[in-house]
Every structure is written in C-alpha cells, then in structure tokens.
Amino acid sequence: MRSRQVPVRIKCLSAPAACVLLSWLGMPAHAQDAGGMEERLRRLEERQASYERELSSRDTRIRELESEVARLSGRSVPAVAAASQPPPAQGTLPPAPFQDPEQQSNEPFGLFTPGRGFTVARTEWGELQLSVFSYLRYLNQKGLDDTYVDHFGLTRDVDIRNDFEINKVFLYTQGWFLDPKFRYTFYVWASGATIGSTTGILTAGNLTYTFNDAVTLGGGVLALPSTRSMDGQFPWWDRVDARLMADDFMRGSFTQGIWANGKITDTLNYKIGLGNNLNGFGAGAARLDDNMNTVAAALTWMPTTGEFGPRAGFGDYEHHDKLATLFSAHFTTSTEDRESQPGLDAPENTQIRLSDGVTVFTPDALAPGVIVNKLDYRLLSMSAGMKYRGFYLEAEAYRRWLKNFRTNAALDIDELTDDGMQVQGSFMLIPSTFQVYAGASKVWGEYGDPWDAAVGINWWPWKKRGFRINSELLHMEDAPLGSVMLPYPVGANGWIFMTNAELSF
C-alpha cells in the first residue's frame, strides 16, 4: 500500500524562476515548497539571533550611560551593578558611551568617555583608561612691583616673568582589576616651570575598594578635603589650574594616607582622611615624623537636586534647568614640624605662611632669636553655592589657627588666627561655547590683609569640554604665597595677565 504524500502548498509567486529551475532539475513541487520553507526558517533564526545580539549590545550601552550619568552628576554608582554586567566577548569591546554617531568607528580600540579618557583595554579581567591634562600658558607679570617689604622690614626682590610654558602635564591611568569594585589610579605629574629641579616630575596614585554607596575605602596619595577646591573637582574649574589666593593660603594639600568616603543620604556625602602631613609632595619619608596626626573631614550637602554637576565642579557649563545648591563644611587638623615642610619649588607647595608671605618656620619669624620647630594647625572652612541655567555663584569662608608653638626659646605668642573669604561666579553667555567669570578673595591676618581679584573668559571652540582657550586679568595685593607654578610670586603687588590653551580628556 502506497503512502499518500501531502505536499506543502506554498505557491511560487514571489520567485517563479526558482520554481522553474527546480522543476527542470526534476524535483517535485512539494519538495520545492518544503526546501523553501526550511530556507526561510533558517534565515528567520539567523535574523532573530542578530536582533538578540543587537539588543544585548544596546542593554550594555544603556547600563554604561546610566552609570556615567550618575558619576558625572556627583552620585556614587553601586559597584554591584557594574559587576552584574556580562563580560564582553573575547577580543571585543562594548560601544563607547557619549560617542557621537558621526564619529563612531567600526574599530573597538580607543573608546572615549569625557572625564575618563580613552579606554584602551576592557576584558573580564579589568579595564584600563588613559587620560591627559595639560595647558600652554602665556604669563605676563610685568605689571607687578619689582620689590615688596616683609614684616621684618626687609625689602625683597620679585622675580618678574614674561614667558610661554607648558606649565603642567598629567598622564593618568585608571580603571579596575579583577573586580569592578577594586579600582586604581596612577599618574605622572610634571611641571614645565620646575624642569631641572628634583621635584620637577613625580609619580603618585591610589587604590580604592567600594563596598556600597555608603563606604569606599582608599589608600595612597590623598587630596586632603580641607577646602572645596580639594574635593575632586579639578580640572573643572572656571579658572585654569588656579585657585583664588585665600584658598591657596589656607588649604592643605596632598599627602600619603588612607580615607573613606560615601553617601550618608541621597543628598549628603562625606569624606574623611588620615595622612602624614599637610603636603607630602616635596617632603620624603625620611623627613616625616612617626605620628599619623593629619586628619581632614568634609560634609557636602546638595539639598535641591542631589548633585552639583560633574565632579561638583565650579561653573554651570552643563546648564542646570533646576536650581542646584551645595553647602559644605571642612575641618582639618595637623601637627607640623619644620623638617617635614616641602621645598619652595615643590609641586602644590602649601608651606604654612604668615599673612605677609614669611614661612612660620623661618628663624626669627615670630620673635628675634626664636625658631619654631613644631606647631598645631587647625582649619575650618564652610561654603555655599548655586547653579541655574548657566549662572554659578559660590562663597567660602575660612578660619585658620596656629597654636601650641614648640620653640627653641621663650615665645610670648600663644596662638595666631587668620580669617579669609572668597567669592566666585560665572555665566555662560553662549551655552557650551562662551563663559565669563570673576572672583575675589581676602585674608585678614596677623601680619597683613592681602587680597586678589580676577576676571576672565573661557571659549570652547568645539562646544565640548576637553579643550578651551582662557584669558584672565588678575590683580594681587601683597600676595602671601606664590611659586613658579602659580601665576603670581610671593609679595606680588599689581597686575598680571595670562592666556591658557587647556587640553583635558
């Protein structure tokens, strides 16, 4: 008994030529129809697999964008979210966040994320990113007085400059290794102004581990959270690599130590650090004492939006449509001795100075025949700021105490108190392109009342952060500090002009 064949009834309407060819080859119509069905199914399966791969790639990109937006808005990102992401296929990289469609390349190498540089490796083992900060500066100090008089009554010369320099170069490597919660940052820092000195180039870095939003622990080079400008906003300031004078006079600097930071609530962050001294750059380990007694702590409250822009930086380049506010309080304490002070040409030199520019450890600084060997330093700073539709305004107040002087002879002074304040603001005249800014600061000190004021402009020719042209006019009155890396020297009186071309990615 012959079995009855039931042909699959698929008409050859869309491809009659193919059906004729199959008939010519001697294949029955139902075989022709069945073969066409199998081919269509195969193509549908391939197309579905392709769609699934594309959706997976888009999901990965969405997670990266959400993570980057949270980071740029000043919020910590749970490392668990990053850890849950599936690793990319061997030899491939996921799409680059924040990459313009017109600039996308088929090559996976060199993905770019603003503020974090170029990703040059991303595997299941870890990630490596490279970034650069540098600027070419033209500095004209010919408007300054040639000399100044300190509180000893001595007339001192001012080394007036008029030059071009690549003033600073930072080369950063950062990323994670073995676990996305375990991150590293290492960098080389060079100053063109100090080329030839022993501190012209330095290397530094740190390691961190994020347990959750509330706790990240770190160790290595620590930026002491002593004032607002030490909270990690650099280089997203209105000015190029320059603080107002009162901030530089009061603040701590960078040291070796450990720290913890995180979120207390959605709008309240903290950071606390323990270090060797106020400034470890330029003071080797052999010059430090055996007491870890430098402590700095900060609280930052952002009540209205829970953020203050990328890195909580200065200026409203990002254009807040809703009013963003920030309030902060910083407290620093340290026992300093004259042996642990950095050299005058050390990077980020913040030697403890009197308000006329004399370092407190200079012989006879406080009294004839008296040398201060050790003292206690205390600093309290508080700030308040706002951003709204390109407008930015912030003020910060300081009080510094120098006390418990340990000297080689009797000293009638028990304590020195210096107060200070600064105000700075800016406005984006053309969004993402052109900004004007101004700032001023003053110190009310035991040995003088110096002040400064600055006005300037910023132009982003490509309408993106990463490169800008800056020009600034600065007036100094009895500058109590200065260095070849800063735009002004100690004792500066008069006008300074500078123009900078800044590269940062």
mmCIF file of C-alpha atoms in Angstrom, residues 58-278:
data_model
loop_
_atom_site.group_PDB
_atom_site.id
_atom_site.type_symbol
_atom_site.label_atom_id
_atom_site.label_comp_id
_atom_site.label_asym_id
_atom_site.label_seq_id
_atom_site.Cartn_x
_atom_site.Cartn_y
_atom_site.Cartn_z
ATOM 1 C CA ARG A 58 22.142 48.158 23.435
ATOM 2 C CA ASP A 59 21.362 46.989 27.003
ATOM 3 C CA THR A 60 25.065 47.072 27.792
ATOM 4 C CA ARG A 61 25.353 50.589 26.399
ATOM 5 C CA ILE A 62 22.300 51.776 28.370
ATOM 6 C CA ARG A 63 23.826 50.453 31.593
ATOM 7 C CA GLU A 64 27.093 52.240 30.815
ATOM 8 C CA LEU A 65 25.281 55.503 30.053
ATOM 9 C CA GLU A 66 23.291 55.282 33.293
ATOM 10 C CA SER A 67 26.500 54.617 35.223
ATOM 11 C CA GLU A 68 28.309 57.525 33.560
ATOM 12 C CA VAL A 69 25.401 59.965 34.090
ATOM 13 C CA ALA A 70 25.266 59.029 37.763
ATOM 14 C CA ARG A 71 29.028 59.508 38.096
ATOM 15 C CA LEU A 72 29.036 62.870 36.292
ATOM 16 C CA SER A 73 26.127 64.108 38.421
ATOM 17 C CA GLY A 74 28.180 63.566 41.580
ATOM 18 C CA ARG A 75 26.371 60.433 42.739
ATOM 19 C CA SER A 76 28.233 57.274 43.585
ATOM 20 C CA VAL A 77 27.460 54.249 41.424
ATOM 21 C CA PRO A 78 26.970 50.870 43.085
ATOM 22 C CA ALA A 79 29.809 48.659 42.004
ATOM 23 C CA VAL A 80 27.430 45.681 42.201
ATOM 24 C CA ALA A 81 25.624 46.988 39.106
ATOM 25 C CA ALA A 82 28.865 47.040 37.172
ATOM 26 C CA ALA A 83 29.795 43.608 38.465
ATOM 27 C CA SER A 84 26.481 42.156 37.265
ATOM 28 C CA GLN A 85 27.149 43.152 33.670
ATOM 29 C CA PRO A 86 28.151 40.227 31.473
ATOM 30 C CA PRO A 87 31.754 40.392 30.299
ATOM 31 C CA PRO A 88 32.248 41.300 26.648
ATOM 32 C CA ALA A 89 33.171 38.594 24.199
ATOM 33 C CA GLN A 90 36.844 37.803 23.969
ATOM 34 C CA GLY A 91 38.641 40.364 21.803
ATOM 35 C CA THR A 92 35.703 42.777 21.591
ATOM 36 C CA LEU A 93 34.642 45.926 23.397
ATOM 37 C CA PRO A 94 31.126 47.260 24.078
ATOM 38 C CA PRO A 95 30.022 50.502 22.397
ATOM 39 C CA ALA A 96 31.553 53.722 23.727
ATOM 40 C CA PRO A 97 29.285 55.867 25.932
ATOM 41 C CA PHE A 98 28.861 59.512 24.922
ATOM 42 C CA GLN A 99 30.310 58.870 21.462
ATOM 43 C CA ASP A 100 28.778 60.986 18.708
ATOM 44 C CA PRO A 101 27.125 58.865 15.992
ATOM 45 C CA GLU A 102 29.009 60.809 13.322
ATOM 46 C CA GLN A 103 32.305 59.961 14.987
ATOM 47 C CA GLN A 104 31.642 56.277 15.641
ATOM 48 C CA SER A 105 34.185 53.885 14.236
ATOM 49 C CA ASN A 106 33.993 50.206 13.438
ATOM 50 C CA GLU A 107 37.214 49.762 15.400
ATOM 51 C CA PRO A 108 36.670 48.811 19.088
ATOM 52 C CA PHE A 109 40.039 50.221 20.173
ATOM 53 C CA GLY A 110 40.244 53.659 21.810
ATOM 54 C CA LEU A 111 36.708 54.220 23.122
ATOM 55 C CA PHE A 112 36.285 57.682 24.649
ATOM 56 C CA THR A 113 34.413 58.807 27.771
ATOM 57 C CA PRO A 114 34.572 62.525 28.714
ATOM 58 C CA GLY A 115 36.387 62.987 32.002
ATOM 59 C CA ARG A 116 37.850 59.473 31.981
ATOM 60 C CA GLY A 117 39.827 59.473 28.748
ATOM 61 C CA PHE A 118 40.253 56.655 26.255
ATOM 62 C CA THR A 119 39.506 53.047 27.143
ATOM 63 C CA VAL A 120 42.321 51.012 25.653
ATOM 64 C CA ALA A 121 41.517 47.681 27.310
ATOM 65 C CA ARG A 122 38.275 46.183 28.574
ATOM 66 C CA THR A 123 38.059 42.464 29.338
ATOM 67 C CA GLU A 124 36.663 40.175 32.013
ATOM 68 C CA TRP A 125 39.934 40.761 33.894
ATOM 69 C CA GLY A 126 39.644 44.533 34.137
ATOM 70 C CA GLU A 127 39.728 47.858 32.388
ATOM 71 C CA LEU A 128 42.448 50.364 31.508
ATOM 72 C CA GLN A 129 41.808 54.006 30.677
ATOM 73 C CA LEU A 130 44.313 56.684 29.685
ATOM 74 C CA SER A 131 43.746 60.418 30.070
ATOM 75 C CA VAL A 132 45.739 63.642 29.862
ATOM 76 C CA PHE A 133 45.616 67.121 31.363
ATOM 77 C CA SER A 134 47.944 69.885 30.200
ATOM 78 C CA TYR A 135 47.964 73.503 29.168
ATOM 79 C CA LEU A 136 50.152 76.015 27.380
ATOM 80 C CA ARG A 137 50.321 79.265 29.357
ATOM 81 C CA TYR A 138 51.437 82.729 28.390
ATOM 82 C CA LEU A 139 52.162 84.621 31.616
ATOM 83 C CA ASN A 140 52.895 88.354 31.809
ATOM 84 C CA GLN A 141 53.805 89.715 35.258
ATOM 85 C CA LYS A 142 55.322 92.986 34.046
ATOM 86 C CA GLY A 143 52.557 94.917 35.793
ATOM 87 C CA LEU A 144 53.916 93.908 39.235
ATOM 88 C CA ASP A 145 56.104 95.980 41.519
ATOM 89 C CA ASP A 146 59.777 94.980 41.457
ATOM 90 C CA THR A 147 60.046 94.610 45.253
ATOM 91 C CA TYR A 148 57.989 94.140 48.408
ATOM 92 C CA VAL A 149 58.632 94.638 52.140
ATOM 93 C CA ASP A 150 58.022 91.822 54.660
ATOM 94 C CA HIS A 151 57.230 92.220 58.349
ATOM 95 C CA PHE A 152 60.937 92.134 59.195
ATOM 96 C CA GLY A 153 61.172 95.448 57.334
ATOM 97 C CA LEU A 154 63.348 93.797 54.699
ATOM 98 C CA THR A 155 62.952 94.750 51.046
ATOM 99 C CA ARG A 156 62.803 91.659 48.839
ATOM 100 C CA ASP A 157 63.029 91.362 45.063
ATOM 101 C CA VAL A 158 60.208 89.964 42.960
ATOM 102 C CA ASP A 159 61.232 87.721 40.085
ATOM 103 C CA ILE A 160 59.000 89.068 37.329
ATOM 104 C CA ARG A 161 58.198 86.729 34.434
ATOM 105 C CA ASN A 162 57.066 87.110 30.853
ATOM 106 C CA ASP A 163 57.085 83.716 29.160
ATOM 107 C CA PHE A 164 55.348 80.784 27.464
ATOM 108 C CA GLU A 165 55.399 77.384 29.155
ATOM 109 C CA ILE A 166 53.696 74.018 29.171
ATOM 110 C CA ASN A 167 53.042 74.650 32.829
ATOM 111 C CA LYS A 168 51.755 71.220 33.852
ATOM 112 C CA VAL A 169 51.341 67.771 32.354
ATOM 113 C CA PHE A 170 49.322 64.974 33.954
ATOM 114 C CA LEU A 171 49.274 61.474 32.457
ATOM 115 C CA TYR A 172 46.622 59.312 34.132
ATOM 116 C CA THR A 173 45.938 55.592 34.056
ATOM 117 C CA GLN A 174 42.837 54.367 35.811
ATOM 118 C CA GLY A 175 40.346 51.521 35.802
ATOM 119 C CA TRP A 176 39.569 48.337 37.688
ATOM 120 C CA PHE A 177 41.261 44.962 38.040
ATOM 121 C CA LEU A 178 39.834 41.520 38.931
ATOM 122 C CA ASP A 179 36.717 43.080 40.465
ATOM 123 C CA PRO A 180 34.892 46.253 39.295
ATOM 124 C CA LYS A 181 34.718 47.320 42.939
ATOM 125 C CA PHE A 182 38.522 47.347 43.106
ATOM 126 C CA ARG A 183 39.817 50.435 41.279
ATOM 127 C CA TYR A 184 43.210 52.005 40.719
ATOM 128 C CA THR A 185 44.535 55.416 39.663
ATOM 129 C CA PHE A 186 48.177 56.134 38.857
ATOM 130 C CA TYR A 187 49.630 59.239 37.283
ATOM 131 C CA VAL A 188 52.782 61.086 36.343
ATOM 132 C CA TRP A 189 52.825 64.787 37.132
ATOM 133 C CA ALA A 190 55.349 67.121 35.549
ATOM 134 C CA SER A 191 55.756 70.880 35.727
ATOM 135 C CA GLY A 192 57.474 72.762 32.947
ATOM 136 C CA ALA A 193 58.153 75.615 35.361
ATOM 137 C CA THR A 194 60.302 73.373 37.590
ATOM 138 C CA ILE A 195 62.170 71.376 34.937
ATOM 139 C CA GLY A 196 65.675 70.723 36.228
ATOM 140 C CA SER A 197 64.688 70.607 39.909
ATOM 141 C CA THR A 198 64.434 67.415 41.946
ATOM 142 C CA THR A 199 60.662 67.868 42.197
ATOM 143 C CA GLY A 200 60.028 68.656 38.524
ATOM 144 C CA ILE A 201 58.476 65.211 37.943
ATOM 145 C CA LEU A 202 56.644 62.986 40.387
ATOM 146 C CA THR A 203 54.563 59.816 40.290
ATOM 147 C CA ALA A 204 51.611 59.085 42.525
ATOM 148 C CA GLY A 205 48.474 57.001 42.754
ATOM 149 C CA ASN A 206 45.950 55.235 44.920
ATOM 150 C CA LEU A 207 43.828 52.102 45.271
ATOM 151 C CA THR A 208 40.149 52.038 46.299
ATOM 152 C CA TYR A 209 37.524 49.419 47.060
ATOM 153 C CA THR A 210 33.800 50.218 47.014
ATOM 154 C CA PHE A 211 31.696 48.134 49.392
ATOM 155 C CA ASN A 212 28.461 50.006 48.658
ATOM 156 C CA ASP A 213 27.155 53.555 48.194
ATOM 157 C CA ALA A 214 27.967 54.363 51.802
ATOM 158 C CA VAL A 215 31.560 53.155 52.034
ATOM 159 C CA THR A 216 34.550 53.347 49.726
ATOM 160 C CA LEU A 217 37.966 52.807 51.294
ATOM 161 C CA GLY A 218 41.141 54.094 49.680
ATOM 162 C CA GLY A 219 44.857 54.311 50.261
ATOM 163 C CA GLY A 220 47.762 56.101 48.629
ATOM 164 C CA VAL A 221 48.081 59.745 47.685
ATOM 165 C CA LEU A 222 45.260 61.629 49.385
ATOM 166 C CA ALA A 223 43.906 65.054 48.441
ATOM 167 C CA LEU A 224 43.157 66.401 51.913
ATOM 168 C CA PRO A 225 39.490 67.542 51.893
ATOM 169 C CA SER A 226 40.425 70.798 53.622
ATOM 170 C CA THR A 227 38.562 73.262 51.334
ATOM 171 C CA ARG A 228 36.038 72.986 48.482
ATOM 172 C CA SER A 229 38.708 73.004 45.785
ATOM 173 C CA MET A 230 40.247 69.868 47.333
ATOM 174 C CA ASP A 231 37.080 67.782 46.904
ATOM 175 C CA GLY A 232 37.991 66.395 43.481
ATOM 176 C CA GLN A 233 36.589 68.990 41.062
ATOM 177 C CA PHE A 234 39.902 69.563 39.252
ATOM 178 C CA PRO A 235 40.216 70.420 36.407
ATOM 179 C CA TRP A 236 36.580 71.505 36.007
ATOM 180 C CA TRP A 237 37.082 74.994 37.386
ATOM 181 C CA ASP A 238 36.247 78.352 35.828
ATOM 182 C CA ARG A 239 39.924 79.326 36.051
ATOM 183 C CA VAL A 240 42.693 77.221 34.518
ATOM 184 C CA ASP A 241 44.638 75.408 37.240
ATOM 185 C CA ALA A 242 44.475 78.387 39.622
ATOM 186 C CA ARG A 243 42.710 78.953 42.911
ATOM 187 C CA LEU A 244 41.950 82.307 44.443
ATOM 188 C CA MET A 245 44.638 83.488 46.850
ATOM 189 C CA ALA A 246 42.738 82.944 50.120
ATOM 190 C CA ASP A 247 42.024 79.314 49.233
ATOM 191 C CA ASP A 248 45.668 78.588 48.416
ATOM 192 C CA PHE A 249 46.844 80.371 51.571
ATOM 193 C CA MET A 250 44.573 78.413 53.903
ATOM 194 C CA ARG A 251 44.236 74.903 52.459
ATOM 195 C CA GLY A 252 46.040 71.634 52.999
ATOM 196 C CA SER A 253 47.444 69.772 50.013
ATOM 197 C CA PHE A 254 48.290 66.188 49.001
ATOM 198 C CA THR A 255 49.777 63.589 51.305
ATOM 199 C CA GLN A 256 50.131 59.834 51.731
ATOM 200 C CA GLY A 257 47.361 58.236 53.728
ATOM 201 C CA ILE A 258 44.057 56.394 53.853
ATOM 202 C CA TRP A 259 40.481 57.600 53.604
ATOM 203 C CA ALA A 260 36.805 56.680 53.488
ATOM 204 C CA ASN A 261 34.037 58.359 51.551
ATOM 205 C CA GLY A 262 30.454 57.711 50.557
ATOM 206 C CA LYS A 263 26.836 58.752 50.852
ATOM 207 C CA ILE A 264 25.034 59.257 54.148
ATOM 208 C CA THR A 265 21.765 60.057 52.354
ATOM 209 C CA ASP A 266 20.862 60.742 48.730
ATOM 210 C CA THR A 267 21.850 64.401 49.216
ATOM 211 C CA LEU A 268 24.574 64.207 51.899
ATOM 212 C CA ASN A 269 28.115 62.935 51.231
ATOM 213 C CA TYR A 270 31.160 62.574 53.483
ATOM 214 C CA LYS A 271 34.898 62.090 53.192
ATOM 215 C CA ILE A 272 37.470 61.647 55.954
ATOM 216 C CA GLY A 273 41.200 61.125 55.503
ATOM 217 C CA LEU A 274 44.188 60.300 57.686
ATOM 218 C CA GLY A 275 47.638 61.321 56.463
ATOM 219 C CA ASN A 276 51.284 62.018 57.260
ATOM 220 C CA ASN A 277 51.357 65.821 56.969
ATOM 221 C CA LEU A 278 49.714 68.714 55.118
#
